[in-house]
Amino acid sequence: MKYLDEFRDPVLARRLLDEIRERVTRPRVLMEVCGGQTHSLLRYGIETELQGNVELIHGPGCPVRVTPAEAINFAQELALQPDVVVASFGDMLRVPGSTRSLADVRGAGGNVRIVYSPLDAIELARKKSDRHVVFFAVGFETTAPATALAVLQAAALGLDNFSLLVAHVRVLPAMEALMAAPGCRVQGFLAAGHVCTVTGFEEYDDFVRRHRTPVVVTGFEPVDLLGGILDCVTQLEEGRAEVTNQYARSVQRSGNVASQDVVGQVYEIADTPWRGLGVIPAGGYRLRPEFQMFDAAYRFADVASQQVTNSSVGNSGSSECHSGEVLSGRLRPIECPAFGTRCTPESPLGAPMVSSEGACSAYFRYQSQAGR
Amino acid sequence: MADESWQLHCPIPIPADSDRISLAHGEGGRLMRRLIEEQILPRFRDSGDAVRSPGDAALLPAIDSGLALTTDSFVASPLFFPGGDVGRLAVFGTVNDLVVAGAEPLWLSLSLIIEEGLPVAVLERVLDSAAAAAVEAGVRIVTGDTKVVPRGAADGLFLNTSGVGRILEPAPPGPESLQPGDELIISGPIGRHGIAILAAREQLGLTPSPETDCACLREPARCLRDAAIPVRAMRDATRGGVTAVLHEWAAASGHTLTIDAIAIPTTPDVRGAAELLGLDPLHIANEGTMLIAVPQGTGAAAVAALQGSAISREATVIGRLGQRGVAPVTVVRALGREQPLDEPSGILLPRIC
């Protein structure tokens, strides 16, 4: 299959592995930003192959695990309202809020539908004119253009029974927050290829200059990842720090301008809570005031305020879940005391164990069986 | 018969819309009898064999071997999908369960649970398809049942089939008999049914539309038998996909099963859709593809035999058994590293990005 097989080529991958090992003069610490990259690294055993040469810290780039429990609780409350349907990407269903998941709520009679695109939620709203459809808009810059487009379409259609529960996040502010955190060990970043397809990578120039840390835009297949790692360690060995693009088949320097325009029309940048990391300045999006009527938090302000009272203890997940430390790279998933025992993909304590891209779930799937 | 038309007892009025199944069709009265006599029986009647069905039970002739019995329910949504439909699925599903147990399928029952309001034309299409599948599989549908439930109590149409087969000697001894060194064979490209259903249900608009692998495995099994391949175990890789079968066999045998990811056949449309949705074809359901274990050294002969059937012409060796290692099931991917292959947990949820 074109664009796939050549990036899983075992011969090329081996050659890159050898080159990385040759290039590295002392152990280097890199962070792959995106959860999809984490899964590939573990799935193909790349992390193990590079042991002693490159340590990979798994970054926060998984929308499922950074969506705050409060947003999930709110979605659950909405799903239990009469005449409301919550439409969501499948991944979000099993993520626990403060006490339970959307899947639990669906089992208890809540109205939750899996959709594959925000535009499917628009279709749902058109068909079910007696129901209000709330789309749970999660994800990074990758999914924001599609949800923004849904809002524009809803406005064009004059849909009164459609709104978004917005929990969109932005990746660069999270990288800033990680670099500012005490004890940050990251020496270089593999930036998320999908996000950069939309945003481009011009905005990393300033980040690289200030932190003197290489950022390599990287894809998701083994050859992509190894190419990104090689580029990053080469820069470190040569004392350089630049933004480079190892995912040129998808990413252009200025990104997808049309998508950026749509996002800019509908959303504005806002300080946003991240699960496990707290509020990150400029860390996400909110709807612009002119699209307030499509904001579920506005339309269902009564439900939202009730929900805030309920969660006034500030509970944003199980106290036993160390996802904050995992997300910031201070704790490896297998070092968590609950890993694989009280916390498994079937019965997750926190979001990183849920998603197909969560770091804990990746370790559970690909690495932990020796110890089980 | 003339008397019956004067019966006063009529609990549910006969609906005006005769194009749809109504609750009255399930009430045991005239409508139900007409449904059975006009729609169901003619499709499955077959003169000239030894089965008699004078009442609610089929009376089966004695045969001189052990019997295999299996049952399965089919709740596919949508009822029709590229390459198949729930009727075909219901017949082949049960036939395949008998085949992989080492039996020759003979007789099936077919029960219908119909949601009120189902168009009669839909029922007719499903019944036609089930009848054709039975002919193709060489089995007779000899008894059945019909129920109608109120709208909302079922999703259109649910089917149940049970099947009886004759055990053919020597039957495969089963997964407990697997030994280190045994070779693992897959009969064809994997993941086709699950992706076809998902694409049809969610209207993913993939082109070309992925087609189900829904097929009868009787012929591939016969090919193995004719070539005298000493099969240890066979299993159609339905729900949970190939991974679920591998884990079951690992648990039964106590050994480690290792597969080679690069050797596993997949069609480009399944690969594309699985990549897009973030699903692993190894976890996705099949309906006409089986896993076969044979002793070391007989894999090539088994593959050659399987290629004698159109259904299994892409059969290939995908792995082997070893002594129990770090994990019950492992997979070797592109870089050549052997890694644990976990069981699928819960429903497969498509990813966000």
XYZ file of C-alpha atoms in Angstrom, chain A:
372
model
C 0.000 0.000 0.000
C 1.458 3.328 -1.106
C 2.513 5.783 1.616
C 2.484 2.951 4.130
C 4.614 -0.014 3.156
C 7.690 2.054 2.298
C 7.524 3.591 5.776
C 7.416 0.147 7.382
C 10.338 -1.173 5.351
C 12.336 -3.410 7.721
C 15.648 -2.937 5.890
C 15.429 0.838 5.934
C 14.279 0.810 9.562
C 17.260 -1.358 10.594
C 19.648 0.953 8.781
C 18.194 3.966 10.603
C 18.461 2.169 13.944
C 22.148 1.456 13.294
C 22.741 5.034 12.266
C 21.101 6.386 15.445
C 23.221 4.090 17.621
C 26.375 5.186 15.799
C 25.503 8.855 16.045
C 24.713 8.953 19.763
C 27.739 9.586 21.979
C 25.749 9.698 25.220
C 22.137 8.865 26.151
C 19.650 11.436 24.824
C 16.175 12.210 26.126
C 13.501 12.972 23.534
C 9.762 13.493 23.797
C 7.367 12.263 21.146
C 4.464 14.643 21.480
C 1.653 12.561 20.038
C 0.021 9.422 21.424
C -0.128 7.886 17.959
C 3.661 8.091 17.866
C 3.883 6.484 21.315
C 1.870 3.514 20.117
C 3.994 3.011 17.028
C 7.212 3.216 19.081
C 5.975 0.474 21.381
C 4.163 -1.560 18.751
C 7.338 -1.940 16.693
C 9.635 -2.271 19.694
C 11.626 0.841 18.739
C 11.898 1.991 22.335
C 13.495 -1.302 23.344
C 15.831 -1.260 20.327
C 17.144 2.137 21.389
C 17.622 1.368 25.064
C 20.808 2.957 26.395
C 20.989 5.347 23.440
C 17.747 7.272 23.383
C 15.147 7.548 26.124
C 11.702 8.463 24.879
C 9.351 10.376 27.146
C 5.745 10.105 26.088
C 4.136 13.469 25.568
C 0.632 14.718 26.226
C -0.613 14.579 22.640
C -3.686 12.460 23.066
C -6.999 14.299 23.155
C -8.697 11.555 25.119
C -6.360 11.710 28.056
C -6.057 15.478 28.362
C -9.789 16.238 28.199
C -10.666 17.374 31.738
C -12.954 15.205 33.867
C -15.247 18.203 34.276
C -15.923 18.313 30.532
C -16.686 14.590 30.553
C -18.997 15.012 33.554
C -20.801 17.803 31.725
C -21.226 15.606 28.633
C -22.697 12.899 30.861
C -25.157 15.310 32.457
C -26.221 16.483 29.001
C -26.698 12.897 27.808
C -29.104 12.345 30.678
C -31.245 15.394 29.801
C -34.495 14.569 28.069
C -34.426 15.485 24.374
C -30.618 15.776 24.229
C -28.310 13.485 22.241
C -24.579 13.650 22.894
C -22.605 12.748 19.780
C -18.973 11.812 20.322
C -15.949 10.220 18.717
C -15.775 6.565 19.804
C -12.555 7.022 21.787
C -14.225 9.278 24.343
C -16.831 6.746 25.422
C -14.783 4.782 27.896
C -12.841 7.668 29.431
C -13.793 8.020 33.087
C -15.016 11.388 34.295
C -15.075 11.918 38.052
C -17.005 8.730 38.698
C -18.031 7.087 35.437
C -17.716 7.150 31.654
C -20.054 8.155 28.843
C -20.394 4.447 28.038
C -21.644 3.855 31.605
C -24.095 6.704 31.194
C -25.313 5.245 27.909
C -25.841 1.908 29.688
C -27.868 3.735 32.330
C -30.189 5.191 29.690
C -28.245 8.285 28.603
C -28.452 9.218 24.960
C -24.931 8.902 23.522
C -24.144 8.291 19.864
C -20.775 7.476 18.264
C -20.092 9.495 15.129
C -17.113 9.490 12.800
C -17.189 13.149 11.883
C -18.721 16.293 13.370
C -20.624 16.593 10.103
C -22.397 13.322 10.994
C -23.617 15.098 14.131
C -25.029 17.869 11.913
C -26.869 15.211 9.915
C -28.202 13.762 13.144
C -29.485 17.185 14.211
C -31.206 17.666 10.856
C -32.907 14.277 11.097
C -33.897 14.575 14.740
C -35.366 18.043 14.811
C -37.144 17.250 18.102
C -33.797 16.597 19.826
C -30.874 18.850 20.614
C -27.607 17.302 19.406
C -24.482 18.201 21.365
C -21.218 17.266 19.687
C -18.365 16.624 22.107
C -15.630 18.610 20.344
C -12.348 17.206 21.633
C -8.942 17.012 20.031
C -5.997 19.140 19.000
C -5.569 21.437 16.020
C -6.136 18.272 13.963
C -9.839 17.962 14.717
C -10.640 21.638 15.342
C -11.069 22.501 11.621
C -13.768 19.848 11.226
C -15.708 20.986 14.297
C -15.348 24.624 13.186
C -16.721 23.627 9.796
C -19.656 21.937 11.529
C -20.452 25.189 13.333
C -20.314 27.154 10.079
C -22.559 24.596 8.442
C -25.017 24.649 11.341
C -25.109 28.443 11.081
C -25.674 28.289 7.319
C -28.487 25.792 7.783
C -29.963 27.823 10.628
C -29.912 24.754 12.887
C -31.241 25.632 16.293
C -30.856 22.157 17.783
C -27.082 21.747 17.469
C -24.247 22.818 19.728
C -20.672 21.935 20.640
C -19.225 21.015 23.990
C -15.813 22.481 23.229
C -12.752 20.891 24.823
C -10.239 21.570 22.057
C -6.592 21.920 23.049
C -3.466 23.345 21.388
C -0.211 21.481 21.394
C 2.475 24.197 21.444
C 1.334 25.821 24.737
C 1.503 22.371 26.335
C 5.089 21.972 25.128
C 5.852 25.388 26.656
C 4.291 24.290 29.946
C 6.352 21.091 29.961
C 9.585 22.982 29.302
C 8.748 25.375 32.165
C 8.029 22.527 34.599
C 10.750 21.919 37.191
C 12.930 18.919 36.443
C 12.062 18.781 32.747
C 14.582 16.427 31.099
C 13.475 16.752 27.500
C 16.358 17.595 25.122
C 14.424 17.455 21.861
C 10.900 17.035 20.533
C 9.335 14.882 17.853
C 6.457 17.212 16.945
C 3.111 15.693 15.999
C 2.866 15.247 12.240
C -0.930 15.418 12.071
C -1.109 18.640 14.050
C 1.600 20.241 11.902
C -0.292 19.221 8.753
C -2.873 21.782 9.848
C -0.738 24.333 11.711
C 2.491 24.105 9.749
C 5.672 24.576 11.757
C 6.539 28.252 11.524
C 5.259 28.734 15.062
C 8.003 26.432 16.406
C 10.803 28.799 15.296
C 10.454 31.008 18.347
C 10.088 27.996 20.682
C 13.315 26.471 19.373
C 15.195 29.751 19.638
C 14.142 30.394 23.219
C 14.640 26.862 24.530
C 17.569 25.853 22.283
C 15.802 22.552 21.813
C 15.440 20.840 18.434
C 11.923 20.189 17.152
C 11.527 17.640 14.367
C 8.135 17.321 12.690
C 7.632 13.553 12.635
C 5.141 11.035 11.245
C 3.805 7.819 12.698
C 5.315 4.856 10.871
C 8.539 3.185 12.038
C 10.666 4.761 9.302
C 9.117 8.174 10.029
C 9.832 7.869 13.735
C 13.363 6.600 13.282
C 14.042 9.386 10.776
C 12.756 11.923 13.295
C 14.858 10.464 16.110
C 17.971 10.393 13.912
C 17.443 14.030 12.887
C 16.936 15.060 16.520
C 19.987 13.254 17.934
C 22.123 14.497 15.028
C 21.196 18.073 15.932
C 21.994 17.414 19.588
C 25.346 15.804 18.754
C 26.265 18.732 16.505
C 25.103 21.300 19.051
C 22.353 22.616 16.786
C 18.720 23.379 17.605
C 16.458 23.841 14.580
C 12.964 23.112 13.365
C 13.117 20.427 10.697
C 10.463 18.501 8.801
C 10.735 14.717 8.524
C 7.076 14.386 7.483
C 7.282 16.338 4.259
C 4.806 14.080 2.474
C 2.074 15.589 4.615
C 3.381 18.787 6.229
C 4.205 22.120 4.642
C 5.893 24.978 6.442
C 2.807 27.178 6.568
C 0.378 24.271 7.028
C -3.147 24.052 5.717
C -4.126 27.690 5.447
C -7.764 26.998 4.558
C -8.182 24.928 7.743
C -6.492 27.600 9.837
C -8.891 30.199 8.424
C -11.938 28.138 9.349
C -10.604 27.627 12.883
C -9.871 31.348 13.183
C -13.375 32.268 12.050
C -15.079 30.114 14.655
C -12.708 29.841 17.599
C -10.536 32.105 19.686
C -7.569 31.046 21.775
C -8.273 30.629 25.496
C -6.613 29.465 28.702
C -7.772 25.873 28.993
C -7.654 23.128 31.649
C -5.777 19.969 30.709
C -6.386 16.793 32.622
C -3.367 16.038 34.752
C -1.570 19.265 33.815
C -3.887 22.010 35.079
C -4.831 25.200 33.255
C -2.430 25.943 30.400
C -2.259 29.569 29.208
C -3.573 29.780 25.634
C -3.831 25.982 25.814
C -7.053 25.608 23.852
C -9.944 27.113 21.950
C -13.344 28.499 22.784
C -16.131 29.570 20.441
C -16.121 33.208 19.400
C -18.967 35.252 20.953
C -20.822 35.439 17.632
C -21.185 31.636 17.719
C -22.401 31.543 21.322
C -25.680 29.942 20.290
C -23.701 26.861 19.262
C -21.955 26.634 22.628
C -23.453 23.869 24.780
C -22.047 25.553 27.896
C -24.163 28.602 27.039
C -27.241 26.750 25.830
C -27.250 24.457 28.847
C -25.862 26.921 31.394
C -28.269 25.548 34.033
C -26.849 22.025 33.642
C -23.302 23.396 33.632
C -23.724 25.388 36.847
C -25.347 22.450 38.618
C -22.475 20.303 37.518
C -19.884 22.763 38.842
C -21.576 22.575 42.255
C -21.485 18.786 42.137
C -17.798 18.671 41.367
C -16.831 21.444 43.773
C -14.408 19.080 45.476
C -12.179 19.701 42.476
C -12.052 16.040 41.653
C -10.516 15.606 38.244
C -10.076 11.861 38.273
C -9.038 9.101 40.599
C -6.547 10.119 43.257
C -4.743 6.876 42.572
C -4.106 7.845 38.948
C -0.713 9.444 38.371
C -1.571 10.583 34.864
C -0.214 14.068 35.492
C 3.243 12.697 36.167
C 2.956 10.313 33.218
C 1.842 13.101 30.885
C 4.709 15.331 31.899
C 7.224 12.532 31.546
C 8.193 12.342 35.238
C 6.810 8.819 35.651
C 6.880 5.916 33.212
C 3.544 4.089 33.003
C 4.998 0.832 34.317
C 6.374 2.669 37.360
C 2.837 3.581 38.476
C 1.788 1.458 41.474
C -1.682 0.815 39.988
C -0.406 -0.161 36.516
C -1.744 -3.488 35.290
C -3.294 -4.341 38.642
C -5.925 -1.858 39.765
C -5.698 -0.011 36.447
C -6.196 -1.895 33.159
C -7.800 -1.021 29.811
C -10.975 -2.845 30.920
C -11.130 -0.913 34.170
C -9.072 2.276 33.781
C -8.385 4.637 36.675
C -7.329 7.394 34.331
C -7.486 8.467 30.742
C -4.003 7.324 29.577
C -5.140 3.719 30.100
C -8.245 4.182 27.941
C -7.412 5.552 24.578
C -5.936 3.515 21.776
C -3.243 6.203 21.897
C -2.795 6.562 25.653
C 0.720 5.866 26.925
C -0.410 3.510 29.713
C -2.583 1.503 27.355
C 0.340 1.258 24.924
C 2.596 -0.146 27.650
C -0.132 -2.516 28.776
C -0.635 -3.807 25.262
C 2.904 -4.127 24.045
C 5.225 -4.379 26.991
C 3.657 -5.469 30.221
C 2.811 -9.084 29.549
C 6.168 -10.304 30.713
C 5.336 -9.000 34.143
C 1.729 -10.098 34.233
